Amino acid sequence: MADTQTSTERRYFEYIVVGCGGVGSAAVYWLSKRAGKDVLGLEQFNLGHDHGGSQDHSRIIRLAYHDDRYTKITPDTYKAWHEVEKESGLQLVHMTGGVQYAKKAEMEHVIDKYAEAMAANNIKYEKMSGSKLSKKFPQFTTDDSYVAIYQEDAGLVDAALGNAVHIQLARSHGATVIDNCPVLKIDRMSDGQIKVNTPKGVFQCRRLVVAPGAWINHVLGSIGVHIPVFVTQEQVTYLATPNMKDFTKDKFPIWIYHSPNYDFYGLPIHGNSGSKIGIDAGGNIVTPETRTYVPDLVREKACLDHFRATIPKALGPLLYSKTCLYTMPPDRHFVIDTCTSKGWNDVIICCGAGHVYKFASLVGKILSQLAIDGKTIYDISKFNLDREALTNPDWKPALYMGTGGKVPIPEPKL
């Protein structure tokens, strides 16, 4: 997508956003609703690229979460997306209901953890046996050796369209967005303003929002900030099921399956004709420079085997597998904070920990409040930059959960 605003001679903006993926595009949008022409978004690649993590046709959106730091804000994710839909006239969120299931003998404790977090936040759900799940959704061939929870307020959000709509609406509010414009360095002007150096010139601002995904430390390095994250190459697979009518959004829910080795997830058909399946986290640890776009055949086979075991009607010829990047702190929780401890209280950062897209529009709103108001109405206290998982180099759990994915913690680089 060619940029149409690179010819601007303007060099000062009140607010600059680095990265225009899921969270960044949302931040540009929510800032533009209040600050109009005083907003600049910078994207190092072309808009709509597939090099990072905010891409593809569909992402899961749900109230069901294993931790109340998320469940207490999940209802507002829908409100944020609804406001974008209302302004654009385009549907971005499609409600399908959501299922999480597992073998009782293996992972029922994980199902119970989700149930407890939802109950603590008054989120309605139904726990059921595998046979009841199969009766409710015949696509699942599960018996009573399985356990499941069903939560009706779940579905998918169109990621690629969501990013594009955020940017298009932001421009309609007067924001400037420049793509193919990487940030080379951040420093200060003599008057204290932030200076952002790019190949397309130097820009200045009063507040800077940094949300570039896997490139977050590339951008923050010049101000002496480092977040202990690691990047993994993940993938999803689409299959040309011959039973398309059984996997439409009105008949089939989003789902997550918890197992000791992998956490699988899948979505109804949206954006193409294929049934979608992936594994949450656990891909090869890479950097943005060393990642490949070549799918892992072992993980691809594991997805096919899972379909064969519990959702066999979804099987069909392979359409394609597509890679993306997860960027995750050691505890796999969001980072949403200012860089005050490093003397940059006017730099606001976000790392989405490989599971942010469902929250993307809301997190963009939160970032806009932090930039304009210096605070947010939402409780983000546990997403702070000075928590132990980010400050204690010995904080090394054997595994952790996001949607349940198990990922080994790499040795720190010296």
mmCIF file with all atom_site columns, N, CA, C and O in Angstrom, residues 127-147:
data_model
loop_
_atom_site.group_PDB
_atom_site.id
_atom_site.type_symbol
_atom_site.label_atom_id
_atom_site.label_alt_id
_atom_site.label_comp_id
_atom_site.label_asym_id
_atom_site.label_entity_id
_atom_site.label_seq_id
_atom_site.pdbx_PDB_ins_code
_atom_site.Cartn_x
_atom_site.Cartn_y
_atom_site.Cartn_z
_atom_site.occupancy
_atom_site.B_iso_or_equiv
_atom_site.pdbx_formal_charge
_atom_site.auth_seq_id
_atom_site.auth_comp_id
_atom_site.auth_asym_id
_atom_site.auth_atom_id
_atom_site.pdbx_PDB_model_num
ATOM 1  N N  . LYS A 1 127 ? -19.480 -25.103 32.067 1.00 0.00 ? 127 LYS A N  1
ATOM 2  C CA . LYS A 1 127 ? -18.545 -26.221 32.038 1.00 0.00 ? 127 LYS A CA 1
ATOM 3  C C  . LYS A 1 127 ? -19.313 -27.463 31.622 1.00 0.00 ? 127 LYS A C  1
ATOM 4  O O  . LYS A 1 127 ? -20.435 -27.689 32.086 1.00 0.00 ? 127 LYS A O  1
ATOM 5  N N  . MET A 1 128 ? -18.721 -28.253 30.748 1.00 0.00 ? 128 MET A N  1
ATOM 6  C CA . MET A 1 128 ? -19.448 -29.409 30.224 1.00 0.00 ? 128 MET A CA 1
ATOM 7  C C  . MET A 1 128 ? -18.510 -30.573 29.936 1.00 0.00 ? 128 MET A C  1
ATOM 8  O O  . MET A 1 128 ? -17.290 -30.395 29.809 1.00 0.00 ? 128 MET A O  1
ATOM 9  N N  . SER A 1 129 ? -19.091 -31.748 29.806 1.00 0.00 ? 129 SER A N  1
ATOM 10 C CA . SER A 1 129 ? -18.327 -32.939 29.433 1.00 0.00 ? 129 SER A CA 1
ATOM 11 C C  . SER A 1 129 ? -18.024 -32.917 27.943 1.00 0.00 ? 129 SER A C  1
ATOM 12 O O  . SER A 1 129 ? -18.639 -32.171 27.174 1.00 0.00 ? 129 SER A O  1
ATOM 13 N N  . GLY A 1 130 ? -17.087 -33.757 27.547 1.00 0.00 ? 130 GLY A N  1
ATOM 14 C CA . GLY A 1 130 ? -16.761 -33.853 26.127 1.00 0.00 ? 130 GLY A CA 1
ATOM 15 C C  . GLY A 1 130 ? -17.929 -34.330 25.290 1.00 0.00 ? 130 GLY A C  1
ATOM 16 O O  . GLY A 1 130 ? -18.109 -33.899 24.148 1.00 0.00 ? 130 GLY A O  1
ATOM 17 N N  . SER A 1 131 ? -18.743 -35.232 25.855 1.00 0.00 ? 131 SER A N  1
ATOM 18 C CA . SER A 1 131 ? -19.894 -35.716 25.087 1.00 0.00 ? 131 SER A CA 1
ATOM 19 C C  . SER A 1 131 ? -20.926 -34.610 24.906 1.00 0.00 ? 131 SER A C  1
ATOM 20 O O  . SER A 1 131 ? -21.568 -34.513 23.849 1.00 0.00 ? 131 SER A O  1
ATOM 21 N N  . LYS A 1 132 ? -21.098 -33.757 25.902 1.00 0.00 ? 132 LYS A N  1
ATOM 22 C CA . LYS A 1 132 ? -22.029 -32.642 25.757 1.00 0.00 ? 132 LYS A CA 1
ATOM 23 C C  . LYS A 1 132 ? -21.500 -31.635 24.742 1.00 0.00 ? 132 LYS A C  1
ATOM 24 O O  . LYS A 1 132 ? -22.259 -31.044 23.969 1.00 0.00 ? 132 LYS A O  1
ATOM 25 N N  . LEU A 1 133 ? -20.175 -31.421 24.731 1.00 0.00 ? 133 LEU A N  1
ATOM 26 C CA . LEU A 1 133 ? -19.571 -30.546 23.728 1.00 0.00 ? 133 LEU A CA 1
ATOM 27 C C  . LEU A 1 133 ? -19.862 -31.070 22.330 1.00 0.00 ? 133 LEU A C  1
ATOM 28 O O  . LEU A 1 133 ? -20.240 -30.310 21.423 1.00 0.00 ? 133 LEU A O  1
ATOM 29 N N  . SER A 1 134 ? -19.689 -32.379 22.140 1.00 0.00 ? 134 SER A N  1
ATOM 30 C CA . SER A 1 134 ? -19.929 -32.993 20.831 1.00 0.00 ? 134 SER A CA 1
ATOM 31 C C  . SER A 1 134 ? -21.395 -32.879 20.423 1.00 0.00 ? 134 SER A C  1
ATOM 32 O O  . SER A 1 134 ? -21.715 -32.725 19.238 1.00 0.00 ? 134 SER A O  1
ATOM 33 N N  . LYS A 1 135 ? -22.276 -32.915 21.406 1.00 0.00 ? 135 LYS A N  1
ATOM 34 C CA . LYS A 1 135 ? -23.701 -32.767 21.103 1.00 0.00 ? 135 LYS A CA 1
ATOM 35 C C  . LYS A 1 135 ? -24.023 -31.335 20.711 1.00 0.00 ? 135 LYS A C  1
ATOM 36 O O  . LYS A 1 135 ? -24.827 -31.084 19.802 1.00 0.00 ? 135 LYS A O  1
ATOM 37 N N  . LYS A 1 136 ? -23.386 -30.378 21.391 1.00 0.00 ? 136 LYS A N  1
ATOM 38 C CA . LYS A 1 136 ? -23.623 -28.959 21.101 1.00 0.00 ? 136 LYS A CA 1
ATOM 39 C C  . LYS A 1 136 ? -23.012 -28.572 19.766 1.00 0.00 ? 136 LYS A C  1
ATOM 40 O O  . LYS A 1 136 ? -23.621 -27.844 18.968 1.00 0.00 ? 136 LYS A O  1
ATOM 41 N N  . PHE A 1 137 ? -21.784 -29.053 19.511 1.00 0.00 ? 137 PHE A N  1
ATOM 42 C CA . PHE A 1 137 ? -21.084 -28.791 18.254 1.00 0.00 ? 137 PHE A CA 1
ATOM 43 C C  . PHE A 1 137 ? -20.602 -30.134 17.700 1.00 0.00 ? 137 PHE A C  1
ATOM 44 O O  . PHE A 1 137 ? -19.534 -30.622 18.092 1.00 0.00 ? 137 PHE A O  1
ATOM 45 N N  . PRO A 1 138 ? -21.355 -30.766 16.796 1.00 0.00 ? 138 PRO A N  1
ATOM 46 C CA . PRO A 1 138 ? -21.014 -32.103 16.302 1.00 0.00 ? 138 PRO A CA 1
ATOM 47 C C  . PRO A 1 138 ? -19.679 -32.173 15.563 1.00 0.00 ? 138 PRO A C  1
ATOM 48 O O  . PRO A 1 138 ? -19.181 -33.277 15.318 1.00 0.00 ? 138 PRO A O  1
ATOM 49 N N  . GLN A 1 139 ? -19.098 -31.035 15.239 1.00 0.00 ? 139 GLN A N  1
ATOM 50 C CA . GLN A 1 139 ? -17.785 -31.045 14.591 1.00 0.00 ? 139 GLN A CA 1
ATOM 51 C C  . GLN A 1 139 ? -16.727 -31.648 15.522 1.00 0.00 ? 139 GLN A C  1
ATOM 52 O O  . GLN A 1 139 ? -15.708 -32.171 15.062 1.00 0.00 ? 139 GLN A O  1
ATOM 53 N N  . PHE A 1 140 ? -16.938 -31.557 16.848 1.00 0.00 ? 140 PHE A N  1
ATOM 54 C CA . PHE A 1 140 ? -16.008 -32.127 17.824 1.00 0.00 ? 140 PHE A CA 1
ATOM 55 C C  . PHE A 1 140 ? -16.387 -33.592 18.095 1.00 0.00 ? 140 PHE A C  1
ATOM 56 O O  . PHE A 1 140 ? -17.539 -33.884 18.415 1.00 0.00 ? 140 PHE A O  1
ATOM 57 N N  . THR A 1 141 ? -15.432 -34.475 17.978 1.00 0.00 ? 141 THR A N  1
ATOM 58 C CA . THR A 1 141 ? -15.677 -35.892 18.266 1.00 0.00 ? 141 THR A CA 1
ATOM 59 C C  . THR A 1 141 ? -15.070 -36.228 19.626 1.00 0.00 ? 141 THR A C  1
ATOM 60 O O  . THR A 1 141 ? -14.130 -37.021 19.732 1.00 0.00 ? 141 THR A O  1
ATOM 61 N N  . THR A 1 142 ? -15.603 -35.622 20.667 1.00 0.00 ? 142 THR A N  1
ATOM 62 C CA . THR A 1 142 ? -15.073 -35.777 22.017 1.00 0.00 ? 142 THR A CA 1
ATOM 63 C C  . THR A 1 142 ? -16.047 -36.591 22.872 1.00 0.00 ? 142 THR A C  1
ATOM 64 O O  . THR A 1 142 ? -17.259 -36.464 22.739 1.00 0.00 ? 142 THR A O  1
ATOM 65 N N  . ASP A 1 143 ? -15.494 -37.400 23.757 1.00 0.00 ? 143 ASP A N  1
ATOM 66 C CA . ASP A 1 143 ? -16.314 -38.193 24.671 1.00 0.00 ? 143 ASP A CA 1
ATOM 67 C C  . ASP A 1 143 ? -16.077 -37.711 26.097 1.00 0.00 ? 143 ASP A C  1
ATOM 68 O O  . ASP A 1 143 ? -15.474 -36.654 26.320 1.00 0.00 ? 143 ASP A O  1
ATOM 69 N N  . ASP A 1 144 ? -16.512 -38.495 27.064 1.00 0.00 ? 144 ASP A N  1
ATOM 70 C CA . ASP A 1 144 ? -16.439 -38.038 28.444 1.00 0.00 ? 144 ASP A CA 1
ATOM 71 C C  . ASP A 1 144 ? -15.047 -38.108 29.057 1.00 0.00 ? 144 ASP A C  1
ATOM 72 O O  . ASP A 1 144 ? -14.866 -37.779 30.235 1.00 0.00 ? 144 ASP A O  1
ATOM 73 N N  . SER A 1 145 ? -14.070 -38.526 28.294 1.00 0.00 ? 145 SER A N  1
ATOM 74 C CA . SER A 1 145 ? -12.689 -38.404 28.772 1.00 0.00 ? 145 SER A CA 1
ATOM 75 C C  . SER A 1 145 ? -12.178 -36.970 28.607 1.00 0.00 ? 145 SER A C  1
ATOM 76 O O  . SER A 1 145 ? -11.088 -36.636 29.064 1.00 0.00 ? 145 SER A O  1
ATOM 77 N N  . TYR A 1 146 ? -12.989 -36.104 27.961 1.00 0.00 ? 146 TYR A N  1
ATOM 78 C CA . TYR A 1 146 ? -12.652 -34.701 27.772 1.00 0.00 ? 146 TYR A CA 1
ATOM 79 C C  . TYR A 1 146 ? -13.529 -33.837 28.673 1.00 0.00 ? 146 TYR A C  1
ATOM 80 O O  . TYR A 1 146 ? -14.628 -34.233 29.076 1.00 0.00 ? 146 TYR A O  1
ATOM 81 N N  . VAL A 1 147 ? -13.046 -32.645 28.971 1.00 0.00 ? 147 VAL A N  1
ATOM 82 C CA . VAL A 1 147 ? -13.814 -31.649 29.702 1.00 0.00 ? 147 VAL A CA 1
ATOM 83 C C  . VAL A 1 147 ? -13.704 -30.329 28.929 1.00 0.00 ? 147 VAL A C  1
ATOM 84 O O  . VAL A 1 147 ? -12.681 -30.061 28.292 1.00 0.00 ? 147 VAL A O  1
#
